[in-house]
């Protein structure tokens, strides 16, 4: 439907429709990015560990998730243990009694490749990825 609508509206020049699952992001993209914004649906936090493969060293990741306040300290420690430096964490709205939307502003530690080595591909020295 997106492709048909784009053709009808004559906006196909700068549009690429990708039919794939978001978990294939590291395989689909051929470039690294300075910043990633990850707004996940409820209980889909595993996407956080897929996206760093397309973020440049010391790049920024803004990760939005739904959690209870008492979970935040453990989640922050888990992110840190996996090579993500949590710079800031803040609540940005309530969604249910006791459940809020939280954003974690993070950067990648220089040695993050060690933590994500099972999916790592590409040349971090250049901007273009080699798959």
mmCIF file of C-alpha atoms in Angstrom:
data_model
loop_
_atom_site.group_PDB
_atom_site.id
_atom_site.type_symbol
_atom_site.label_atom_id
_atom_site.label_comp_id
_atom_site.label_asym_id
_atom_site.label_seq_id
_atom_site.Cartn_x
_atom_site.Cartn_y
_atom_site.Cartn_z
ATOM 1 C CA UNK A 1 0.000 0.000 0.000
ATOM 2 C CA UNK A 2 2.827 2.419 0.788
ATOM 3 C CA UNK A 3 4.389 1.962 -2.643
ATOM 4 C CA UNK A 4 1.037 2.404 -4.399
ATOM 5 C CA UNK A 5 0.233 5.519 -2.386
ATOM 6 C CA UNK A 6 3.674 6.993 -3.105
ATOM 7 C CA UNK A 7 3.191 6.426 -6.835
ATOM 8 C CA UNK A 8 -0.249 8.005 -6.741
ATOM 9 C CA UNK A 9 1.065 11.052 -4.825
ATOM 10 C CA UNK A 10 4.177 11.228 -7.069
ATOM 11 C CA UNK A 11 6.656 11.143 -4.179
ATOM 12 C CA UNK A 12 8.765 8.138 -5.154
ATOM 13 C CA UNK A 13 11.943 10.065 -5.987
ATOM 14 C CA UNK A 14 13.307 10.070 -2.405
ATOM 15 C CA UNK A 15 11.465 7.022 -1.090
ATOM 16 C CA UNK A 16 12.648 3.461 -0.670
ATOM 17 C CA UNK A 17 10.105 0.961 0.585
ATOM 18 C CA UNK A 18 11.718 -1.866 2.504
ATOM 19 C CA UNK A 19 9.637 -4.939 3.251
ATOM 20 C CA UNK A 20 11.491 -6.620 6.068
ATOM 21 C CA UNK A 21 11.539 -7.228 9.773
ATOM 22 C CA UNK A 22 13.216 -4.640 12.005
ATOM 23 C CA UNK A 23 15.512 -7.344 13.381
ATOM 24 C CA UNK A 24 17.218 -7.398 9.955
ATOM 25 C CA UNK A 25 18.406 -3.783 10.302
ATOM 26 C CA UNK A 26 22.152 -4.584 10.548
ATOM 27 C CA UNK A 27 21.935 -6.667 7.383
ATOM 28 C CA UNK A 28 19.813 -4.181 5.409
ATOM 29 C CA UNK A 29 21.686 -0.946 6.061
ATOM 30 C CA UNK A 30 25.063 -0.274 4.485
ATOM 31 C CA UNK A 31 25.946 2.800 6.513
ATOM 32 C CA UNK A 32 26.714 3.729 10.093
ATOM 33 C CA UNK A 33 24.837 6.519 11.817
ATOM 34 C CA UNK A 34 25.743 9.085 14.475
ATOM 35 C CA UNK A 35 22.400 8.774 16.245
ATOM 36 C CA UNK A 36 19.609 6.217 16.590
ATOM 37 C CA UNK A 37 16.177 6.781 18.110
ATOM 38 C CA UNK A 38 14.506 3.543 19.175
ATOM 39 C CA UNK A 39 10.869 3.791 20.163
ATOM 40 C CA UNK A 40 9.848 0.232 20.929
ATOM 41 C CA UNK A 41 6.443 -1.297 21.529
ATOM 42 C CA UNK A 42 5.845 -2.860 24.933
ATOM 43 C CA UNK A 43 8.088 -5.881 25.696
ATOM 44 C CA UNK A 44 10.268 -5.421 22.596
ATOM 45 C CA UNK A 45 13.414 -4.213 24.352
ATOM 46 C CA UNK A 46 15.608 -6.681 22.445
ATOM 47 C CA UNK A 47 15.763 -4.165 19.577
ATOM 48 C CA UNK A 48 18.166 -2.139 21.698
ATOM 49 C CA UNK A 49 20.816 -4.816 21.175
ATOM 50 C CA UNK A 50 20.332 -4.905 17.397
ATOM 51 C CA UNK A 51 20.663 -1.192 16.608
ATOM 52 C CA UNK A 52 24.197 -0.555 18.010
ATOM 53 C CA UNK A 53 25.564 -2.498 15.043
ATOM 54 C CA UNK A 54 24.688 0.438 12.785
ATOM 55 C CA UNK A 55 25.744 3.241 15.168
ATOM 56 C CA UNK A 56 29.223 4.753 14.910
ATOM 57 C CA UNK A 57 31.607 4.474 17.872
ATOM 58 C CA UNK A 58 30.675 7.062 20.498
ATOM 59 C CA UNK A 59 27.379 7.613 18.654
ATOM 60 C CA UNK A 60 24.155 8.315 20.540
ATOM 61 C CA UNK A 61 21.220 5.995 21.137
ATOM 62 C CA UNK A 62 17.917 7.277 22.499
ATOM 63 C CA UNK A 63 15.942 4.261 23.684
ATOM 64 C CA UNK A 64 12.276 4.546 24.711
ATOM 65 C CA UNK A 65 10.663 1.749 26.725
ATOM 66 C CA UNK A 66 7.769 1.042 29.097
ATOM 67 C CA UNK A 67 8.813 0.154 32.647
ATOM 68 C CA UNK A 68 7.947 0.490 36.317
ATOM 69 C CA UNK A 69 10.132 2.839 38.365
ATOM 70 C CA UNK A 70 11.604 0.044 40.501
ATOM 71 C CA UNK A 71 12.961 -1.670 37.335
ATOM 72 C CA UNK A 72 15.043 1.275 36.126
ATOM 73 C CA UNK A 73 18.126 0.763 38.316
ATOM 74 C CA UNK A 74 18.557 -2.874 37.217
ATOM 75 C CA UNK A 75 17.918 -2.022 33.572
ATOM 76 C CA UNK A 76 20.508 0.758 33.696
ATOM 77 C CA UNK A 77 23.069 -1.675 35.144
ATOM 78 C CA UNK A 78 22.218 -4.229 32.433
ATOM 79 C CA UNK A 79 22.732 -1.656 29.660
ATOM 80 C CA UNK A 80 26.076 -0.656 31.181
ATOM 81 C CA UNK A 81 27.194 -4.291 31.429
ATOM 82 C CA UNK A 82 26.527 -4.738 27.706
ATOM 83 C CA UNK A 83 28.709 -1.822 26.589
ATOM 84 C CA UNK A 84 26.215 1.041 26.588
ATOM 85 C CA UNK A 85 27.051 4.120 28.644
ATOM 86 C CA UNK A 86 23.829 5.485 30.146
ATOM 87 C CA UNK A 87 24.174 9.275 30.114
ATOM 88 C CA UNK A 88 20.634 10.097 31.209
ATOM 89 C CA UNK A 89 17.396 8.347 32.039
ATOM 90 C CA UNK A 90 14.094 10.103 32.532
ATOM 91 C CA UNK A 91 10.405 9.391 32.722
ATOM 92 C CA UNK A 92 8.445 10.860 29.830
ATOM 93 C CA UNK A 93 4.824 10.026 30.571
ATOM 94 C CA UNK A 94 2.555 7.548 32.326
ATOM 95 C CA UNK A 95 0.824 4.854 30.324
ATOM 96 C CA UNK A 96 -0.878 2.820 33.067
ATOM 97 C CA UNK A 97 -0.979 2.775 36.877
ATOM 98 C CA UNK A 98 2.642 2.332 37.931
ATOM 99 C CA UNK A 99 3.941 2.025 34.358
ATOM 100 C CA UNK A 100 5.718 4.884 32.608
ATOM 101 C CA UNK A 101 7.454 5.499 29.326
ATOM 102 C CA UNK A 102 11.166 6.028 29.948
ATOM 103 C CA UNK A 103 13.938 7.273 27.695
ATOM 104 C CA UNK A 104 17.550 6.219 28.098
ATOM 105 C CA UNK A 105 20.116 8.473 26.414
ATOM 106 C CA UNK A 106 23.190 6.335 25.810
ATOM 107 C CA UNK A 107 26.465 6.270 23.969
ATOM 108 C CA UNK A 108 28.589 3.329 22.949
ATOM 109 C CA UNK A 109 31.764 2.593 24.873
ATOM 110 C CA UNK A 110 34.837 2.430 22.634
ATOM 111 C CA UNK A 111 35.083 -1.331 23.216
ATOM 112 C CA UNK A 112 31.416 -2.053 22.566
ATOM 113 C CA UNK A 113 32.280 -4.445 19.714
ATOM 114 C CA UNK A 114 33.285 -6.956 22.399
ATOM 115 C CA UNK A 115 29.795 -6.915 23.856
ATOM 116 C CA UNK A 116 28.024 -7.165 20.504
ATOM 117 C CA UNK A 117 30.466 -9.406 18.667
ATOM 118 C CA UNK A 118 27.889 -12.072 17.817
ATOM 119 C CA UNK A 119 26.238 -9.765 15.231
ATOM 120 C CA UNK A 120 29.073 -7.386 14.358
ATOM 121 C CA UNK A 121 29.782 -6.885 10.681
ATOM 122 C CA UNK A 122 31.387 -4.050 8.770
ATOM 123 C CA UNK A 123 34.345 -1.724 8.938
ATOM 124 C CA UNK A 124 34.048 0.776 11.797
ATOM 125 C CA UNK A 125 36.856 2.939 10.387
ATOM 126 C CA UNK A 126 34.807 4.018 7.384
ATOM 127 C CA UNK A 127 31.272 5.240 7.171
ATOM 128 C CA UNK A 128 30.134 2.703 4.600
ATOM 129 C CA UNK A 129 29.537 -0.796 5.909
ATOM 130 C CA UNK A 130 30.924 -3.847 4.161
ATOM 131 C CA UNK A 131 28.555 -6.777 4.387
#
